GROMACS .gro file of C-alpha atoms in nm:
model
  328
    1MET     CA    1   9.314 -27.260   0.344
    2ILE     CA    2   9.238 -26.944   0.369
    3ARG     CA    3   8.844 -26.940   0.497
    4LYS     CA    4   8.623 -27.266   0.511
    5LEU     CA    5   8.360 -27.237   0.203
    6PRO     CA    6   8.131 -27.488   0.129
    7ASP     CA    7   8.128 -27.625  -0.285
    8ASP     CA    8   7.901 -27.455  -0.454
    9THR     CA    9   7.566 -27.602  -0.559
   10GLY     CA   10   7.397 -27.484  -0.815
   11THR     CA   11   7.278 -27.177  -0.649
   12ASP     CA   12   7.521 -26.914  -0.920
   13GLU     CA   13   7.432 -26.902  -1.268
   14ALA     CA   14   7.717 -26.969  -1.526
   15ASP     CA   15   7.730 -27.022  -1.904
   16PRO     CA   16   7.500 -27.196  -2.030
   17GLY     CA   17   7.647 -27.255  -2.342
   18ALA     CA   18   7.993 -27.353  -2.130
   19TYR     CA   19   8.050 -27.652  -2.032
   20HIS     CA   20   8.258 -27.589  -1.758
   21ILE     CA   21   8.472 -27.235  -1.678
   22PRO     CA   22   8.774 -27.278  -1.610
   23VAL     CA   23   8.912 -27.174  -1.288
   24LEU     CA   24   9.206 -27.029  -1.136
   25LEU     CA   25   9.385 -27.080  -1.585
   26ALA     CA   26   9.675 -26.812  -1.638
   27GLU     CA   27   9.807 -26.915  -1.244
   28THR     CA   28   9.816 -27.277  -1.324
   29LEU     CA   29   9.980 -27.269  -1.639
   30GLN     CA   30  10.221 -27.072  -1.469
   31TYR     CA   31  10.353 -27.319  -1.191
   32LEU     CA   32  10.281 -27.617  -1.443
   33GLN     CA   33  10.514 -27.473  -1.752
   34PRO     CA   34  10.429 -27.682  -2.008
   35ALA     CA   35  10.646 -27.743  -2.265
   36PRO     CA   36  10.723 -27.820  -2.646
   37GLY     CA   37  10.740 -28.186  -2.586
   38GLN     CA   38  10.687 -28.289  -2.284
   39THR     CA   39  10.410 -28.530  -2.130
   40VAL     CA   40  10.122 -28.435  -1.914
   41LEU     CA   41   9.816 -28.548  -1.732
   42ASP     CA   42   9.522 -28.378  -1.670
   43ALA     CA   43   9.372 -28.586  -1.379
   44THR     CA   44   9.023 -28.453  -1.419
   45VAL     CA   45   8.982 -28.342  -1.832
   46GLY     CA   46   8.601 -28.230  -1.770
   47GLY     CA   47   8.559 -28.031  -2.067
   48GLY     CA   48   8.901 -27.964  -2.172
   49GLY     CA   49   8.901 -27.616  -2.040
   50HIS     CA   50   9.249 -27.659  -1.928
   51SER     CA   51   9.388 -27.909  -2.118
   52MET     CA   52   9.349 -27.672  -2.435
   53ARG     CA   53   9.616 -27.477  -2.302
   54ILE     CA   54   9.825 -27.717  -2.208
   55ALA     CA   55   9.793 -27.891  -2.566
   56GLN     CA   56   9.864 -27.545  -2.741
   57ALA     CA   57  10.140 -27.567  -2.519
   58LEU     CA   58  10.272 -27.896  -2.552
   59ILE     CA   59  10.318 -27.896  -2.935
   60PRO     CA   60  10.502 -27.995  -3.147
   61GLY     CA   61  10.532 -28.341  -3.008
   62GLY     CA   62  10.417 -28.367  -2.671
   63THR     CA   63  10.170 -28.585  -2.482
   64LEU     CA   64   9.865 -28.494  -2.289
   65ILE     CA   65   9.658 -28.763  -2.121
   66GLY     CA   66   9.317 -28.636  -1.952
   67LEU     CA   67   9.138 -28.915  -1.726
   68ASP     CA   68   8.830 -28.866  -1.538
   69ARG     CA   69   8.506 -29.054  -1.455
   70ASP     CA   70   8.239 -28.894  -1.538
   71PRO     CA   71   8.221 -29.071  -1.927
   72GLU     CA   72   8.009 -28.713  -2.074
   73ALA     CA   73   8.322 -28.534  -1.954
   74ILE     CA   74   8.574 -28.733  -2.168
   75ALA     CA   75   8.326 -28.759  -2.480
   76GLU     CA   76   8.325 -28.325  -2.476
   77ALA     CA   77   8.643 -28.362  -2.432
   78SER     CA   78   8.744 -28.572  -2.719
   79ARG     CA   79   8.518 -28.311  -2.914
   80VAL     CA   80   8.715 -28.006  -2.795
   81LEU     CA   81   9.051 -28.136  -2.793
   82ALA     CA   82   9.054 -28.290  -3.217
   83PRO     CA   83   9.166 -27.967  -3.319
   84TYR     CA   84   9.501 -28.103  -3.200
   85ARG     CA   85   9.571 -28.463  -3.231
   86GLN     CA   86   9.783 -28.382  -3.502
   87SER     CA   87  10.060 -28.184  -3.370
   88LEU     CA   88  10.057 -28.469  -3.050
   89THR     CA   89   9.954 -28.754  -2.860
   90ILE     CA   90   9.603 -28.736  -2.673
   91ILE     CA   91   9.515 -28.973  -2.461
   92LEU     CA   92   9.157 -28.970  -2.272
   93ALA     CA   93   9.056 -29.247  -2.055
   94ARG     CA   94   8.762 -29.278  -1.824
   95THR     CA   95   8.912 -29.412  -1.464
   96THR     CA   96   8.910 -29.256  -1.124
   97PHE     CA   97   9.168 -29.105  -0.903
   98SER     CA   98   9.287 -29.451  -0.747
   99LYS     CA   99   9.311 -29.585  -1.129
  100ILE     CA  100   9.535 -29.353  -1.222
  101GLY     CA  101   9.858 -29.601  -1.153
  102THR     CA  102   9.642 -29.892  -1.285
  103VAL     CA  103   9.550 -29.712  -1.621
  104LEU     CA  104   9.888 -29.562  -1.671
  105ASP     CA  105  10.031 -29.942  -1.681
  106ALA     CA  106   9.852 -30.025  -1.939
  107ASN     CA  107   9.845 -29.789  -2.156
  108PRO     CA  108  10.172 -29.961  -2.392
  109GLU     CA  109  10.303 -29.576  -2.477
  110LEU     CA  110  10.280 -29.474  -2.124
  111ALA     CA  111  10.366 -29.768  -1.956
  112GLY     CA  112  10.715 -29.608  -1.730
  113ARG     CA  113  10.647 -29.312  -1.858
  114LEU     CA  114  10.751 -29.039  -1.603
  115LEU     CA  115  10.493 -28.686  -1.612
  116ASP     CA  116  10.683 -28.347  -1.675
  117GLY     CA  117  10.297 -28.250  -1.490
  118ALA     CA  118  10.016 -28.266  -1.439
  119LEU     CA  119   9.707 -28.128  -1.237
  120MET     CA  120   9.417 -28.200  -1.057
  121ASP     CA  121   9.082 -27.963  -1.081
  122LEU     CA  122   8.888 -28.122  -0.786
  123GLY     CA  123   8.470 -28.056  -0.701
  124VAL     CA  124   8.199 -28.037  -0.921
  125SER     CA  125   8.178 -27.898  -1.307
  126SER     CA  126   7.946 -27.642  -1.402
  127HIS     CA  127   7.803 -27.950  -1.632
  128GLN     CA  128   7.729 -28.131  -1.372
  129LEU     CA  129   7.582 -27.854  -1.136
  130ASP     CA  130   7.343 -27.733  -1.491
  131THR     CA  131   7.196 -28.056  -1.656
  132PRO     CA  132   7.030 -28.336  -1.446
  133ARG     CA  133   7.259 -28.570  -1.188
  134GLY     CA  134   7.139 -28.455  -0.874
  135PHE     CA  135   7.411 -28.230  -0.725
  136SER     CA  136   7.203 -27.930  -0.741
  137PHE     CA  137   6.934 -27.818  -0.538
  138ARG     CA  138   6.817 -27.508  -0.870
  139ARG     CA  139   6.576 -27.739  -1.009
  140ASP     CA  140   6.382 -28.077  -0.881
  141GLU     CA  141   6.543 -28.423  -0.982
  142PRO     CA  142   6.624 -28.735  -0.917
  143LEU     CA  143   6.882 -28.754  -0.662
  144ASP     CA  144   7.161 -28.967  -0.774
  145MET     CA  145   7.512 -28.721  -0.696
  146ARG     CA  146   7.733 -28.925  -0.864
  147MET     CA  147   8.046 -28.842  -1.106
  148ASP     CA  148   7.993 -29.190  -1.282
  149PRO     CA  149   7.638 -29.196  -1.370
  150GLY     CA  150   7.679 -29.506  -1.532
  151ASP     CA  151   7.839 -29.703  -1.271
  152ALA     CA  152   7.620 -29.984  -1.115
  153THR     CA  153   7.856 -30.056  -0.822
  154THR     CA  154   7.813 -29.698  -0.680
  155PRO     CA  155   7.467 -29.671  -0.522
  156THR     CA  156   7.299 -29.267  -0.570
  157ALA     CA  157   7.221 -29.029  -0.295
  158ALA     CA  158   6.905 -29.129  -0.290
  159GLN     CA  159   6.961 -29.532  -0.211
  160PHE     CA  160   7.220 -29.421   0.101
  161LEU     CA  161   6.937 -29.221   0.226
  162ALA     CA  162   6.744 -29.464   0.231
  163THR     CA  163   6.943 -29.797   0.372
  164ALA     CA  164   7.225 -29.490   0.538
  165SER     CA  165   7.156 -29.502   0.936
  166GLU     CA  166   7.117 -29.246   1.092
  167ARG     CA  167   7.430 -29.247   1.276
  168GLU     CA  168   7.590 -29.288   0.985
  169ILE     CA  169   7.428 -28.984   0.785
  170ALA     CA  170   7.519 -28.752   1.016
  171GLN     CA  171   7.901 -28.851   1.029
  172VAL     CA  172   7.784 -28.778   0.651
  173LEU     CA  173   7.714 -28.471   0.760
  174TRP     CA  174   7.909 -28.355   0.972
  175GLU     CA  175   8.262 -28.480   0.871
  176TYR     CA  176   8.214 -28.426   0.489
  177GLY     CA  177   7.989 -28.144   0.515
  178GLU     CA  178   7.998 -27.956   0.857
  179GLU     CA  179   7.703 -27.877   0.845
  180ARG     CA  180   7.591 -27.804   1.240
  181PHE     CA  181   7.251 -27.939   1.229
  182SER     CA  182   7.396 -28.294   1.070
  183ARG     CA  183   7.156 -28.526   1.388
  184ARG     CA  184   6.887 -28.311   1.353
  185ILE     CA  185   6.859 -28.391   0.969
  186ALA     CA  186   6.975 -28.790   0.947
  187ARG     CA  187   6.737 -28.827   1.204
  188ALA     CA  188   6.434 -28.675   1.020
  189ILE     CA  189   6.589 -28.842   0.721
  190VAL     CA  190   6.517 -29.136   0.878
  191GLU     CA  191   6.188 -29.066   1.087
  192ARG     CA  192   6.043 -28.951   0.716
  193ARG     CA  193   6.191 -29.292   0.578
  194GLN     CA  194   5.972 -29.463   0.882
  195ARG     CA  195   5.716 -29.312   0.768
  196GLY     CA  196   5.681 -29.507   0.404
  197GLU     CA  197   5.834 -29.118   0.233
  198ARG     CA  198   6.146 -29.175   0.096
  199ILE     CA  199   6.396 -28.831  -0.029
  200GLU     CA  200   6.401 -28.954  -0.362
  201THR     CA  201   6.416 -28.646  -0.501
  202THR     CA  202   6.665 -28.271  -0.506
  203ALA     CA  203   6.338 -28.109  -0.435
  204GLN     CA  204   6.322 -28.326  -0.161
  205LEU     CA  205   6.613 -28.290   0.058
  206ALA     CA  206   6.691 -27.930  -0.011
  207ALA     CA  207   6.264 -27.842   0.197
  208LEU     CA  208   6.385 -28.129   0.485
  209VAL     CA  209   6.711 -27.917   0.521
  210ALA     CA  210   6.554 -27.601   0.548
  211GLN     CA  211   6.278 -27.718   0.758
  212CYS     CA  212   6.552 -27.837   1.012
  213VAL     CA  213   6.778 -27.586   1.024
  214PRO     CA  214   6.639 -27.286   1.194
  215ARG     CA  215   6.591 -26.982   1.038
  216ALA     CA  216   6.811 -26.757   1.209
  217ALA     CA  217   7.124 -27.011   1.149
  218TRP     CA  218   7.092 -27.009   0.739
  219PRO     CA  219   7.430 -26.880   0.630
  220ASP     CA  220   7.413 -26.589   0.446
  221ARG     CA  221   7.641 -26.644   0.082
  222ILE     CA  222   7.493 -26.997   0.020
  223HIS     CA  223   7.226 -27.234   0.020
  224VAL     CA  224   7.115 -27.385   0.404
  225ALA     CA  225   7.120 -27.711   0.163
  226THR     CA  226   7.487 -27.709   0.100
  227ARG     CA  227   7.690 -27.832   0.329
  228THR     CA  228   7.452 -28.118   0.328
  229PHE     CA  229   7.457 -28.171  -0.042
  230GLN     CA  230   7.812 -28.173   0.008
  231GLY     CA  231   7.822 -28.382   0.273
  232ILE     CA  232   7.643 -28.632   0.077
  233ARG     CA  233   7.799 -28.602  -0.292
  234ILE     CA  234   8.159 -28.681  -0.130
  235ARG     CA  235   8.033 -28.980   0.086
  236VAL     CA  236   7.847 -29.123  -0.279
  237ASN     CA  237   8.210 -29.073  -0.492
  238ARG     CA  238   8.421 -29.155  -0.216
  239GLU     CA  239   8.594 -28.861  -0.300
  240LEU     CA  240   8.890 -28.806   0.035
  241GLU     CA  241   8.944 -29.110  -0.051
  242GLU     CA  242   8.966 -29.094  -0.428
  243LEU     CA  243   9.175 -28.782  -0.389
  244GLN     CA  244   9.414 -28.937  -0.093
  245ALA     CA  245   9.502 -29.247  -0.395
  246GLY     CA  246   9.539 -28.978  -0.694
  247LEU     CA  247   9.791 -28.764  -0.561
  248GLN     CA  248   9.989 -29.036  -0.429
  249ALA     CA  249   9.983 -29.248  -0.735
  250VAL     CA  250  10.073 -28.927  -0.982
  251ILE     CA  251  10.388 -28.787  -0.710
  252ARG     CA  252  10.564 -29.108  -0.787
  253ARG     CA  253  10.515 -29.076  -1.157
  254LEU     CA  254  10.629 -28.705  -1.149
  255ALA     CA  255  10.994 -28.685  -1.369
  256PRO     CA  256  11.240 -28.431  -1.199
  257GLY     CA  257  11.111 -28.126  -1.228
  258GLY     CA  258  10.776 -28.294  -1.283
  259ARG     CA  259  10.517 -28.025  -1.133
  260ILE     CA  260  10.148 -28.081  -0.997
  261ALA     CA  261   9.878 -27.812  -0.927
  262VAL     CA  262   9.561 -27.889  -0.794
  263LEU     CA  263   9.310 -27.666  -0.757
  264SER     CA  264   9.058 -27.760  -0.412
  265TYR     CA  265   8.680 -27.531  -0.361
  266HIS     CA  266   8.615 -27.685  -0.026
  267SER     CA  267   8.911 -27.678   0.307
  268LEU     CA  268   8.833 -28.112   0.350
  269GLU     CA  269   8.987 -28.121   0.025
  270ASP     CA  270   9.241 -27.846   0.027
  271ARG     CA  271   9.407 -27.984   0.411
  272ILE     CA  272   9.449 -28.377   0.217
  273VAL     CA  273   9.635 -28.122  -0.023
  274LYS     CA  274   9.822 -27.929   0.164
  275GLN     CA  275   9.889 -28.215   0.413
  276THR     CA  276  10.009 -28.495   0.138
  277PHE     CA  277  10.202 -28.209  -0.015
  278ALA     CA  278  10.388 -28.100   0.300
  279SER     CA  279  10.474 -28.467   0.386
  280ALA     CA  280  10.611 -28.511   0.063
  281ALA     CA  281  10.777 -28.223   0.114
  282GLY     CA  282  10.974 -28.384   0.417
  283ARG     CA  283  10.810 -28.190   0.658
  284ALA     CA  284  10.634 -28.328   1.004
  285SER     CA  285  10.305 -28.276   1.174
  286THR     CA  286  10.490 -28.004   1.327
  287MET     CA  287  10.613 -27.876   0.977
  288GLN     CA  288  10.970 -27.927   1.100
  289GLU     CA  289  11.267 -28.052   0.807
  290VAL     CA  290  11.309 -28.435   0.801
  291ASP     CA  291  11.517 -28.591   0.552
  292LEU     CA  292  11.447 -28.678   0.236
  293PRO     CA  293  11.194 -28.486   0.074
  294GLU     CA  294  10.998 -28.561  -0.262
  295LEU     CA  295  10.858 -28.253  -0.349
  296GLU     CA  296  11.022 -27.850  -0.323
  297LEU     CA  297  10.647 -27.666  -0.245
  298LEU     CA  298  10.574 -27.407  -0.518
  299THR     CA  299  10.278 -27.242  -0.291
  300ARG     CA  300  10.341 -27.191   0.107
  301LYS     CA  301   9.964 -27.060   0.042
  302PRO     CA  302   9.708 -27.135  -0.159
  303VAL     CA  303   9.622 -26.920  -0.464
  304MET     CA  304   9.302 -26.764  -0.479
  305PRO     CA  305   9.100 -26.622  -0.761
  306PRO     CA  306   9.098 -26.303  -0.824
  307VAL     CA  307   8.834 -26.086  -0.771
  308ALA     CA  308   8.781 -26.020  -1.123
  309GLU     CA  309   8.814 -26.401  -1.219
  310VAL     CA  310   8.508 -26.405  -0.962
  311ALA     CA  311   8.310 -26.103  -1.024
  312GLN     CA  312   8.330 -26.370  -1.405
  313ASN     CA  313   8.252 -26.669  -1.259
  314PRO     CA  314   8.121 -26.697  -0.892
  315ARG     CA  315   8.209 -27.012  -0.862
  316ALA     CA  316   8.518 -27.037  -0.857
  317ARG     CA  317   8.493 -26.786  -0.593
  318SER     CA  318   8.573 -27.090  -0.334
  319ALA     CA  319   8.844 -27.233  -0.544
  320ARG     CA  320   9.229 -27.258  -0.387
  321LEU     CA  321   9.547 -27.328  -0.608
  322ARG     CA  322   9.868 -27.559  -0.442
  323ALA     CA  323  10.158 -27.661  -0.675
  324ALA     CA  324  10.469 -27.831  -0.636
  325ARG     CA  325  10.774 -27.959  -0.775
  326ARG     CA  326  10.934 -28.286  -0.793
  327ILE     CA  327  11.269 -28.259  -0.628
  328ALA     CA  328  11.507 -28.439  -0.866
   0.00000   0.00000   0.00000
């Protein structure tokens, strides 16, 4: 990644009528090259922005598989993709990255089938930021942050802050949020908890972070609480672990010549994608070539949004696209 810029967590305005504005759409299609009759996986179908254009390219006779852990995203994608059901096969399923292989194998239409293309669009969607899910500090709302709010097995952000040790909280903020003042923020959270004051809303957490970070150290382009929100969100949803598992599952199922494109939005995600692609392309950590590569890198450096796209959709500014092709 060319520069570190954490996720936008709600500081920019977006079109309230759009579920999610697809980022780097033209570039993604250029690298995926979907064609009639192919089988393509959108592992983060979201509101169907990328999938709709992919579906159009698969007609006639193609198969589009749309996965997402967010039930609202699956419902919206079903609505958006409904007009294409007569022209191609559309399969939607609610799942996490780590269960992609299980879901594909369990479907009789997909068991054993290889993928001609796969897309993974990471991070949070505009819809998730703009609805009361606890991802954004722009409004005061319950501190949830779960991608799947109906998943009772995943603790909410508020529950994590109410039970985690000071050391664990600080580690999460430092490793996942790259927050310089992680220890100070973690200490303040625990001290407040010891007084019987739990942090249960986004406004409470954002205010606490603002109090802990010296005013002179506030970042210029993002809210002072952005890194803290990012770190906690990644921890709640196990995003990095899920990403690693999902990448491996998708690469294993690519057909010869099949392509994978991944959109990431902060340095932690991009580093995992870069390293995974490099390893599968037969390159060690020293970037020396080794035998039996599985992938050919299509992007030596990440593709970034043009200035015009960022002007229209400020949330695209931290996007990075990497792509690779399965070697026959």
